[in-house]
Amino acid sequence: MDYIFDRTKEDIEYAKGIINAFKTLYSNQDLSSEEYDRWLKEVSQLKGNFSHEDMKRILEGLYHIMKELNARGYMKDPYNPHNAVVHAIGYLVDEREVNYLLETLKNLRNIFYVHPNAPDVPLKLTHYEEVNDYEYNLHLIELLFSYLDECNKKRYSRTFRSGASFGLVLKGG
Amino acid sequence: MQKVSEAWVANQNELITSEGFVEIEYVLVDPDIVSEVADTTLYRPKGVVGSKSILDNSGKIFQSSQNEPKITSLEVGGWLLDGSHKHFNQDEGIYGSINSFLKTSTKPRKILQISFESTLTKALPGLTIVWSKALGEYAVDFNIVLDGDTVHEVRGNKDVTSVVELEIKDVDEIEIQVLKWCLPEKNIRLTEVRLGIVKVFTKKDILSFEAINTMDSESLTLPQAQIRFELDNSNNLYNPLNPKGSAKYLIERQEVRTRYGFKLGDTIEWIDGGVYYMSEWSANQNGLSASFVARDVLHFLDKPYLKGRFSSEGVILKDLVKEVIEDANLPKDAYGKTLWCFADEENTYGLDTVVNSPTTPLSHREYLQLACNILHLPLWVNRKGEVVVGEPIFIRQMYIENSRFKFKMMALNSFNALSKSQVTLKKPISKIEVTSKIGRLSNQEELVYDSAIDLSKRKHFIPYTEPFAGVGRVELSRGQVIESKFYANGVELEVSGSGFSFIRVFDRRVEVFNTTHEEVLGVKNGETITINNPLLSPESVNYYIDTAKPILVAREEVSLDWRADPRIDVGDIVRHYDDKILFVTESKITFNGSFKGSLKGRFWEIPRALGGEG
């Protein structure tokens, strides 16, 4: 999964500018359907704001990780977070849903491993650094899967890979 | 003193302050219309969350939560990740706006319906709608529909605040419909709707501005808060002979709010200026400006208070204050709260003192002043427009929080004073004369009123020509008295029956005995101060004189011009150069592109607890 965790302050300013431009354009004239779709796509892909696309990616990422953990024997019953959090356009995201996302990530860290570079789970998702931290955690969990896969590859007799060469130094959740 | 940021304070310490601003918000609506629509019902579409309907003196009929928060939502554009948004809590239930999802469609979407209890007979000059203040979003195309058929279309709006100038008369229902929002696939957000037109005058419209506030710390005189401003009238908008102008909607008692600001960095920091009520206006026929005077809420307290009643045991001062204010029918704020308060509800300041019952027919504000005078408390109007009884709370906080006179306070010195302080010495006082009263109920019943009343009108108030005790009885030649309430200056009756009836009201007189107490101060050739407070009983005179003496004999009155900082209030204490503390009793602020002002006050004795001489 391609997580986004490199948002910067400049992205916020850029997003503000693009949304204002869209507002001005949309308020002042009728857009053709091609123009309209293009603008909607542009706005939903901005890094400086949290859109339904970001929510969709996070939910899919959580589900994907749970399925992986299940396949690897770390988790018994994976559940689909889409059932608890809606990612439809226009939906108001309330505190309970955000807490659900944060708690789910904490649980995943507890039942698996935490990468040494993993930041703490944020308390909310309203600032770009908090969302970066959240998605970076997901990214690092998936990275650990790839490290484990690397370790499990076939080796010659009497050799093994500890993982140290590719940064697999783990700490408890 | 108004709370401001550190940046504001730092700005005041600069040699030249940053750009200053004054804004006047004037609501053009007949206050009587507002009371006419008290039973308004609001239609709320499905999905409306946390909104509440209100009705205040200024015609505000709908308002979302007080500070409309930015909610995290997955609308187009989502939420900006700058930390300014909030995940809303469904249990709290308040997140501000009408949220009614609007997809791209040309079908009008009904968002608010105002149904009046009875047909509006007076003309409303229009409606003011504030869309989403927090997000800076607005309806581009919307309709105002009157009585379901007359459609007033507004197209191409580009502002968060839409002022729709439209004569609304003889209607029962107003509906607001939205056709296009400034961004597609968004929830419609509505912060505020007002009946009437809200005009906001900024410094580009204001030719001159002056605000005066006074306070008497002992309530020997009434406080005064007033603004006077001149507006650009080159377009003849306020010319009474211009049929398309706004002059026809100018009515006394319309609400005027002010605020002051300074540009600090990229933003303007604002503080409340005050709430006033339109009093006078004039526009010269050949002039380029129109001038206006608005005064504080105390002008609503001009009518006589007739509902006192004699009690040989007297009345508790706090109860008296409450009764007088409640009888005055002051305007209410947006949440239905009457615009008055005690400065500190928890501390009674001696408001449980027993005083003479109010039998003299004085005005409401005179009674409030007399009540405050007994305890040497100020009566004043704060910046929210509330009448406040009691000393500004911060003075006591300063006592508590700061010892040895080290607290930070605004300083007046050669840096911000535009003139040297002028100290006026008042004539010395040789004698204080205080008159107290004691009343005794007469045994003799007298005929107070002998006339006829119309029984078809159920409720009557019959005023007396002179004060009595308020312990009377009433006789009707026909019909029945359902309820009677006797006061010293009149009787309130609820009657039943039909036709006219003779009525005779009897009551007993109060014999009042005046006693004069003198306190000679041993000063030759001084003047005599006379105090005549009808609430003062002989038992409390000595205490009154003891506590009033140090204040009355204070001879120094200070006045100076300064580069005004608009956060100052009357009743504030400020450092006067390095050695003295000034208690501000009068503040005048003018704005002609920048702030300037003058202060009056008296030197404040530094309490012993703070290291002073006491």
PDB file of N, CA and C in Angstrom, chain A residues 7 12 15-16 19 22-23 26-30 36 40 43 47-52 86-96 98 124-128 131, chain B residues 71-91 95 99 101 104 135-138 140 158 180-185 187 189:
ATOM      1  N   ARG A   7       3.834  14.668   4.413  1.00  0.00           N
ATOM      2  CA  ARG A   7       3.127  15.953   4.295  1.00  0.00           C
ATOM      3  C   ARG A   7       3.934  17.036   5.001  1.00  0.00           C
ATOM      4  N   ILE A  12       0.015  22.219   3.101  1.00  0.00           N
ATOM      5  CA  ILE A  12      -1.197  22.838   3.655  1.00  0.00           C
ATOM      6  C   ILE A  12      -1.488  24.126   2.889  1.00  0.00           C
ATOM      7  N   ALA A  15      -2.717  23.330  -0.546  1.00  0.00           N
ATOM      8  CA  ALA A  15      -4.107  22.839  -0.524  1.00  0.00           C
ATOM      9  C   ALA A  15      -5.075  24.005  -0.350  1.00  0.00           C
ATOM     10  N   LYS A  16      -4.712  24.926   0.553  1.00  0.00           N
ATOM     11  CA  LYS A  16      -5.561  26.104   0.773  1.00  0.00           C
ATOM     12  C   LYS A  16      -5.758  26.854  -0.536  1.00  0.00           C
ATOM     13  N   ILE A  19      -7.968  24.890  -3.065  1.00  0.00           N
ATOM     14  CA  ILE A  19      -9.396  24.875  -2.690  1.00  0.00           C
ATOM     15  C   ILE A  19     -10.012  26.256  -2.910  1.00  0.00           C
ATOM     16  N   PHE A  22     -10.589  26.705  -6.572  1.00  0.00           N
ATOM     17  CA  PHE A  22     -11.758  25.937  -7.009  1.00  0.00           C
ATOM     18  C   PHE A  22     -13.039  26.650  -6.580  1.00  0.00           C
ATOM     19  N   LYS A  23     -13.008  27.177  -5.344  1.00  0.00           N
ATOM     20  CA  LYS A  23     -14.187  27.897  -4.823  1.00  0.00           C
ATOM     21  C   LYS A  23     -14.507  29.096  -5.711  1.00  0.00           C
ATOM     22  N   TYR A  26     -15.687  27.828  -9.227  1.00  0.00           N
ATOM     23  CA  TYR A  26     -17.001  27.176  -9.177  1.00  0.00           C
ATOM     24  C   TYR A  26     -18.111  28.192  -8.878  1.00  0.00           C
ATOM     25  N   SER A  27     -17.786  29.186  -8.018  1.00  0.00           N
ATOM     26  CA  SER A  27     -18.796  30.193  -7.675  1.00  0.00           C
ATOM     27  C   SER A  27     -19.117  31.092  -8.853  1.00  0.00           C
ATOM     28  N   ASN A  28     -18.115  31.338  -9.672  1.00  0.00           N
ATOM     29  CA  ASN A  28     -18.280  32.355 -10.714  1.00  0.00           C
ATOM     30  C   ASN A  28     -18.746  31.834 -12.063  1.00  0.00           C
ATOM     31  N   GLN A  29     -18.538  30.560 -12.320  1.00  0.00           N
ATOM     32  CA  GLN A  29     -18.929  30.079 -13.642  1.00  0.00           C
ATOM     33  C   GLN A  29     -19.387  28.630 -13.596  1.00  0.00           C
ATOM     34  N   ASP A  30     -20.061  28.250 -14.660  1.00  0.00           N
ATOM     35  CA  ASP A  30     -20.487  26.854 -14.776  1.00  0.00           C
ATOM     36  C   ASP A  30     -19.356  26.063 -15.416  1.00  0.00           C
ATOM     37  N   TYR A  36     -15.091  19.819 -14.185  1.00  0.00           N
ATOM     38  CA  TYR A  36     -15.606  19.563 -12.841  1.00  0.00           C
ATOM     39  C   TYR A  36     -14.948  18.309 -12.249  1.00  0.00           C
ATOM     40  N   LEU A  40     -12.443  17.985  -9.013  1.00  0.00           N
ATOM     41  CA  LEU A  40     -12.762  17.129  -7.863  1.00  0.00           C
ATOM     42  C   LEU A  40     -11.613  16.175  -7.568  1.00  0.00           C
ATOM     43  N   VAL A  43      -8.652  18.049  -6.073  1.00  0.00           N
ATOM     44  CA  VAL A  43      -8.876  18.426  -4.669  1.00  0.00           C
ATOM     45  C   VAL A  43      -8.789  17.196  -3.758  1.00  0.00           C
ATOM     46  N   LYS A  47      -2.393  16.722  -0.634  1.00  0.00           N
ATOM     47  CA  LYS A  47      -1.774  16.134   0.559  1.00  0.00           C
ATOM     48  C   LYS A  47      -2.066  16.962   1.818  1.00  0.00           C
ATOM     49  N   GLY A  48      -2.380  18.230   1.618  1.00  0.00           N
ATOM     50  CA  GLY A  48      -2.542  19.118   2.768  1.00  0.00           C
ATOM     51  C   GLY A  48      -3.881  19.023   3.456  1.00  0.00           C
ATOM     52  N   ASN A  49      -4.801  18.260   2.872  1.00  0.00           N
ATOM     53  CA  ASN A  49      -6.080  18.080   3.554  1.00  0.00           C
ATOM     54  C   ASN A  49      -6.431  16.602   3.607  1.00  0.00           C
ATOM     55  N   PHE A  50      -7.308  16.268   4.536  1.00  0.00           N
ATOM     56  CA  PHE A  50      -7.690  14.874   4.724  1.00  0.00           C
ATOM     57  C   PHE A  50      -9.019  14.666   4.019  1.00  0.00           C
ATOM     58  N   SER A  51      -8.997  13.846   2.970  1.00  0.00           N
ATOM     59  CA  SER A  51     -10.221  13.669   2.190  1.00  0.00           C
ATOM     60  C   SER A  51     -10.716  12.233   2.309  1.00  0.00           C
ATOM     61  N   HIS A  52     -11.811  11.961   1.631  1.00  0.00           N
ATOM     62  CA  HIS A  52     -12.348  10.593   1.658  1.00  0.00           C
ATOM     63  C   HIS A  52     -11.342   9.602   1.083  1.00  0.00           C
ATOM     64  N   VAL A  86     -17.110   5.146   8.064  1.00  0.00           N
ATOM     65  CA  VAL A  86     -17.583   5.396   6.702  1.00  0.00           C
ATOM     66  C   VAL A  86     -16.582   6.306   5.995  1.00  0.00           C
ATOM     67  N   HIS A  87     -16.365   6.060   4.721  1.00  0.00           N
ATOM     68  CA  HIS A  87     -15.472   6.982   4.016  1.00  0.00           C
ATOM     69  C   HIS A  87     -16.165   7.651   2.833  1.00  0.00           C
ATOM     70  N   ALA A  88     -17.487   7.749   2.906  1.00  0.00           N
ATOM     71  CA  ALA A  88     -18.238   8.358   1.802  1.00  0.00           C
ATOM     72  C   ALA A  88     -18.055   9.876   1.777  1.00  0.00           C
ATOM     73  N   ILE A  89     -18.160  10.449   0.603  1.00  0.00           N
ATOM     74  CA  ILE A  89     -18.053  11.908   0.468  1.00  0.00           C
ATOM     75  C   ILE A  89     -19.188  12.575   1.245  1.00  0.00           C
ATOM     76  N   GLY A  90     -18.850  13.629   1.968  1.00  0.00           N
ATOM     77  CA  GLY A  90     -19.872  14.398   2.694  1.00  0.00           C
ATOM     78  C   GLY A  90     -20.088  13.912   4.115  1.00  0.00           C
ATOM     79  N   TYR A  91     -19.471  12.803   4.474  1.00  0.00           N
ATOM     80  CA  TYR A  91     -19.709  12.227   5.797  1.00  0.00           C
ATOM     81  C   TYR A  91     -18.960  13.013   6.872  1.00  0.00           C
ATOM     82  N   LEU A  92     -19.628  13.241   8.018  1.00  0.00           N
ATOM     83  CA  LEU A  92     -18.961  13.912   9.144  1.00  0.00           C
ATOM     84  C   LEU A  92     -18.236  12.860   9.979  1.00  0.00           C
ATOM     85  N   VAL A  93     -16.988  13.094  10.240  1.00  0.00           N
ATOM     86  CA  VAL A  93     -16.185  12.107  10.981  1.00  0.00           C
ATOM     87  C   VAL A  93     -16.193  12.496  12.453  1.00  0.00           C
ATOM     88  N   ASP A  94     -16.756  11.641  13.289  1.00  0.00           N
ATOM     89  CA  ASP A  94     -16.843  12.034  14.686  1.00  0.00           C
ATOM     90  C   ASP A  94     -15.716  11.435  15.527  1.00  0.00           C
ATOM     91  N   GLU A  95     -15.684  11.878  16.767  1.00  0.00           N
ATOM     92  CA  GLU A  95     -14.602  11.507  17.681  1.00  0.00           C
ATOM     93  C   GLU A  95     -14.505   9.991  17.872  1.00  0.00           C
ATOM     94  N   ARG A  96     -15.675   9.335  17.949  1.00  0.00           N
ATOM     95  CA  ARG A  96     -15.671   7.889  18.192  1.00  0.00           C
ATOM     96  C   ARG A  96     -14.993   7.148  17.048  1.00  0.00           C
ATOM     97  N   VAL A  98     -12.745   8.349  14.986  1.00  0.00           N
ATOM     98  CA  VAL A  98     -11.302   8.618  15.010  1.00  0.00           C
ATOM     99  C   VAL A  98     -10.642   7.791  16.109  1.00  0.00           C
ATOM    100  N   LYS A 124      -5.088  12.453  17.870  1.00  0.00           N
ATOM    101  CA  LYS A 124      -6.180  12.812  16.960  1.00  0.00           C
ATOM    102  C   LYS A 124      -5.624  12.915  15.544  1.00  0.00           C
ATOM    103  N   LEU A 125      -6.474  13.245  14.603  1.00  0.00           N
ATOM    104  CA  LEU A 125      -6.023  13.300  13.209  1.00  0.00           C
ATOM    105  C   LEU A 125      -6.412  14.635  12.577  1.00  0.00           C
ATOM    106  N   THR A 126      -5.986  15.720  13.189  1.00  0.00           N
ATOM    107  CA  THR A 126      -6.357  17.019  12.634  1.00  0.00           C
ATOM    108  C   THR A 126      -5.162  17.799  12.120  1.00  0.00           C
ATOM    109  N   HIS A 127      -3.951  17.334  12.405  1.00  0.00           N
ATOM    110  CA  HIS A 127      -2.748  18.041  11.990  1.00  0.00           C
ATOM    111  C   HIS A 127      -1.950  17.138  11.066  1.00  0.00           C
ATOM    112  N   TYR A 128      -1.236  17.733  10.119  1.00  0.00           N
ATOM    113  CA  TYR A 128      -0.530  16.894   9.149  1.00  0.00           C
ATOM    114  C   TYR A 128       0.517  15.989   9.802  1.00  0.00           C
ATOM    115  N   VAL A 131      -1.306  12.872  11.098  1.00  0.00           N
ATOM    116  CA  VAL A 131      -1.688  11.931  10.039  1.00  0.00           C
ATOM    117  C   VAL A 131      -0.433  11.265   9.464  1.00  0.00           C
TER     118      VAL A 131
ATOM    119  N   ILE B  71     -15.543  21.387  11.633  1.00  0.00           N
ATOM    120  CA  ILE B  71     -15.750  19.969  11.904  1.00  0.00           C
ATOM    121  C   ILE B  71     -15.007  19.138  10.874  1.00  0.00           C
ATOM    122  N   THR B  72     -14.443  18.007  11.346  1.00  0.00           N
ATOM    123  CA  THR B  72     -13.795  17.108  10.392  1.00  0.00           C
ATOM    124  C   THR B  72     -14.875  16.402   9.586  1.00  0.00           C
ATOM    125  N   SER B  73     -14.871  16.601   8.305  1.00  0.00           N
ATOM    126  CA  SER B  73     -15.867  15.936   7.465  1.00  0.00           C
ATOM    127  C   SER B  73     -15.219  15.561   6.137  1.00  0.00           C
ATOM    128  N   LEU B  74     -15.804  14.534   5.517  1.00  0.00           N
ATOM    129  CA  LEU B  74     -15.227  14.034   4.256  1.00  0.00           C
ATOM    130  C   LEU B  74     -15.936  14.663   3.064  1.00  0.00           C
ATOM    131  N   GLU B  75     -16.199  15.962   3.179  1.00  0.00           N
ATOM    132  CA  GLU B  75     -16.777  16.654   2.029  1.00  0.00           C
ATOM    133  C   GLU B  75     -15.669  16.938   1.029  1.00  0.00           C
ATOM    134  N   VAL B  76     -16.040  17.561  -0.074  1.00  0.00           N
ATOM    135  CA  VAL B  76     -15.012  17.930  -1.045  1.00  0.00           C
ATOM    136  C   VAL B  76     -14.003  18.854  -0.357  1.00  0.00           C
ATOM    137  N   GLY B  77     -12.772  18.512  -0.479  1.00  0.00           N
ATOM    138  CA  GLY B  77     -11.742  19.319   0.195  1.00  0.00           C
ATOM    139  C   GLY B  77     -11.425  18.786   1.578  1.00  0.00           C
ATOM    140  N   GLY B  78     -12.249  17.885   2.095  1.00  0.00           N
ATOM    141  CA  GLY B  78     -11.989  17.271   3.398  1.00  0.00           C
ATOM    142  C   GLY B  78     -11.720  18.301   4.472  1.00  0.00           C
ATOM    143  N   TRP B  79     -10.804  17.967   5.389  1.00  0.00           N
ATOM    144  CA  TRP B  79     -10.431  18.972   6.377  1.00  0.00           C
ATOM    145  C   TRP B  79      -8.957  19.284   6.245  1.00  0.00           C
ATOM    146  N   LEU B  80      -8.686  20.558   6.320  1.00  0.00           N
ATOM    147  CA  LEU B  80      -7.317  21.039   6.164  1.00  0.00           C
ATOM    148  C   LEU B  80      -6.503  20.567   7.366  1.00  0.00           C
ATOM    149  N   LEU B  81      -5.325  20.022   7.101  1.00  0.00           N
ATOM    150  CA  LEU B  81      -4.545  19.426   8.199  1.00  0.00           C
ATOM    151  C   LEU B  81      -3.662  20.469   8.891  1.00  0.00           C
ATOM    152  N   ASP B  82      -4.269  21.567   9.271  1.00  0.00           N
ATOM    153  CA  ASP B  82      -3.503  22.608   9.964  1.00  0.00           C
ATOM    154  C   ASP B  82      -3.814  22.626  11.457  1.00  0.00           C
ATOM    155  N   GLY B  83      -4.549  21.626  11.932  1.00  0.00           N
ATOM    156  CA  GLY B  83      -4.844  21.524  13.362  1.00  0.00           C
ATOM    157  C   GLY B  83      -6.012  22.372  13.814  1.00  0.00           C
ATOM    158  N   SER B  84      -6.674  23.060  12.888  1.00  0.00           N
ATOM    159  CA  SER B  84      -7.744  23.974  13.311  1.00  0.00           C
ATOM    160  C   SER B  84      -9.106  23.277  13.380  1.00  0.00           C
ATOM    161  N   HIS B  85      -9.196  22.062  12.864  1.00  0.00           N
ATOM    162  CA  HIS B  85     -10.495  21.372  12.858  1.00  0.00           C
ATOM    163  C   HIS B  85     -10.663  20.533  14.120  1.00  0.00           C
ATOM    164  N   LYS B  86     -11.895  20.103  14.314  1.00  0.00           N
ATOM    165  CA  LYS B  86     -12.217  19.365  15.529  1.00  0.00           C
ATOM    166  C   LYS B  86     -13.023  18.127  15.143  1.00  0.00           C
ATOM    167  N   HIS B  87     -12.685  16.981  15.782  1.00  0.00           N
ATOM    168  CA  HIS B  87     -13.546  15.813  15.594  1.00  0.00           C
ATOM    169  C   HIS B  87     -14.737  16.032  16.504  1.00  0.00           C
ATOM    170  N   PHE B  88     -15.921  16.095  15.967  1.00  0.00           N
ATOM    171  CA  PHE B  88     -17.053  16.455  16.825  1.00  0.00           C
ATOM    172  C   PHE B  88     -17.483  15.267  17.680  1.00  0.00           C
ATOM    173  N   ASN B  89     -18.117  15.605  18.765  1.00  0.00           N
ATOM    174  CA  ASN B  89     -18.561  14.579  19.697  1.00  0.00           C
ATOM    175  C   ASN B  89     -20.078  14.536  19.664  1.00  0.00           C
ATOM    176  N   GLN B  90     -20.616  13.401  19.232  1.00  0.00           N
ATOM    177  CA  GLN B  90     -22.078  13.313  19.079  1.00  0.00           C
ATOM    178  C   GLN B  90     -22.798  13.494  20.406  1.00  0.00           C
ATOM    179  N   ASP B  91     -22.138  13.111  21.497  1.00  0.00           N
ATOM    180  CA  ASP B  91     -22.797  13.224  22.807  1.00  0.00           C
ATOM    181  C   ASP B  91     -22.957  14.689  23.213  1.00  0.00           C
ATOM    182  N   TYR B  95     -22.320  21.045  17.190  1.00  0.00           N
ATOM    183  CA  TYR B  95     -21.253  21.272  16.238  1.00  0.00           C
ATOM    184  C   TYR B  95     -21.704  22.231  15.178  1.00  0.00           C
ATOM    185  N   ASN B  99     -26.414  21.089   8.643  1.00  0.00           N
ATOM    186  CA  ASN B  99     -25.664  20.243   7.738  1.00  0.00           C
ATOM    187  C   ASN B  99     -26.662  19.509   6.862  1.00  0.00           C
ATOM    188  N   PHE B 101     -26.812  18.009   3.155  1.00  0.00           N
ATOM    189  CA  PHE B 101     -25.905  17.757   2.040  1.00  0.00           C
ATOM    190  C   PHE B 101     -26.477  18.264   0.721  1.00  0.00           C
ATOM    191  N   THR B 104     -24.537  18.737  -6.482  1.00  0.00           N
ATOM    192  CA  THR B 104     -24.718  19.656  -7.597  1.00  0.00           C
ATOM    193  C   THR B 104     -26.101  19.436  -8.190  1.00  0.00           C
ATOM    194  N   LEU B 135     -15.593  28.445   8.058  1.00  0.00           N
ATOM    195  CA  LEU B 135     -14.950  27.892   6.868  1.00  0.00           C
ATOM    196  C   LEU B 135     -14.836  28.913   5.740  1.00  0.00           C
ATOM    197  N   GLY B 136     -15.462  30.043   5.915  1.00  0.00           N
ATOM    198  CA  GLY B 136     -15.424  31.056   4.850  1.00  0.00           C
ATOM    199  C   GLY B 136     -16.205  30.603   3.627  1.00  0.00           C
ATOM    200  N   GLU B 137     -17.280  29.851   3.856  1.00  0.00           N
ATOM    201  CA  GLU B 137     -18.082  29.346   2.725  1.00  0.00           C
ATOM    202  C   GLU B 137     -19.456  30.003   2.715  1.00  0.00           C
ATOM    203  N   TYR B 138     -20.089  30.009   1.560  1.00  0.00           N
ATOM    204  CA  TYR B 138     -21.334  30.767   1.409  1.00  0.00           C
ATOM    205  C   TYR B 138     -22.185  30.182   0.289  1.00  0.00           C
ATOM    206  N   VAL B 140     -23.943  30.648  -3.124  1.00  0.00           N
ATOM    207  CA  VAL B 140     -23.762  31.538  -4.286  1.00  0.00           C
ATOM    208  C   VAL B 140     -25.138  31.983  -4.791  1.00  0.00           C
ATOM    209  N   LYS B 158     -20.998  36.421  -3.173  1.00  0.00           N
ATOM    210  CA  LYS B 158     -19.604  36.036  -2.967  1.00  0.00           C
ATOM    211  C   LYS B 158     -19.155  36.296  -1.535  1.00  0.00           C
ATOM    212  N   LYS B 180     -27.149  26.944  -4.948  1.00  0.00           N
ATOM    213  CA  LYS B 180     -25.757  26.619  -5.246  1.00  0.00           C
ATOM    214  C   LYS B 180     -24.875  27.081  -4.105  1.00  0.00           C
ATOM    215  N   TRP B 181     -24.025  26.192  -3.648  1.00  0.00           N
ATOM    216  CA  TRP B 181     -23.054  26.496  -2.598  1.00  0.00           C
ATOM    217  C   TRP B 181     -21.728  26.819  -3.280  1.00  0.00           C
ATOM    218  N   CYS B 182     -20.830  27.463  -2.574  1.00  0.00           N
ATOM    219  CA  CYS B 182     -19.598  27.904  -3.218  1.00  0.00           C
ATOM    220  C   CYS B 182     -18.681  26.748  -3.603  1.00  0.00           C
ATOM    221  N   LEU B 183     -18.891  25.586  -3.007  1.00  0.00           N
ATOM    222  CA  LEU B 183     -18.139  24.392  -3.407  1.00  0.00           C
ATOM    223  C   LEU B 183     -19.150  23.272  -3.619  1.00  0.00           C
ATOM    224  N   PRO B 184     -18.897  22.384  -4.565  1.00  0.00           N
ATOM    225  CA  PRO B 184     -19.883  21.333  -4.804  1.00  0.00           C
ATOM    226  C   PRO B 184     -19.818  20.255  -3.731  1.00  0.00           C
ATOM    227  N   GLU B 185     -20.891  19.500  -3.631  1.00  0.00           N
ATOM    228  CA  GLU B 185     -20.971  18.343  -2.738  1.00  0.00           C
ATOM    229  C   GLU B 185     -20.532  18.666  -1.317  1.00  0.00           C
ATOM    230  N   ASN B 187     -21.938  20.229   2.675  1.00  0.00           N
ATOM    231  CA  ASN B 187     -23.074  20.521   3.538  1.00  0.00           C
ATOM    232  C   ASN B 187     -23.292  22.030   3.571  1.00  0.00           C
ATOM    233  N   ARG B 189     -23.974  25.312   5.433  1.00  0.00           N
ATOM    234  CA  ARG B 189     -23.742  25.720   6.820  1.00  0.00           C
ATOM    235  C   ARG B 189     -24.298  27.121   7.037  1.00  0.00           C
TER     236      ARG B 189
END
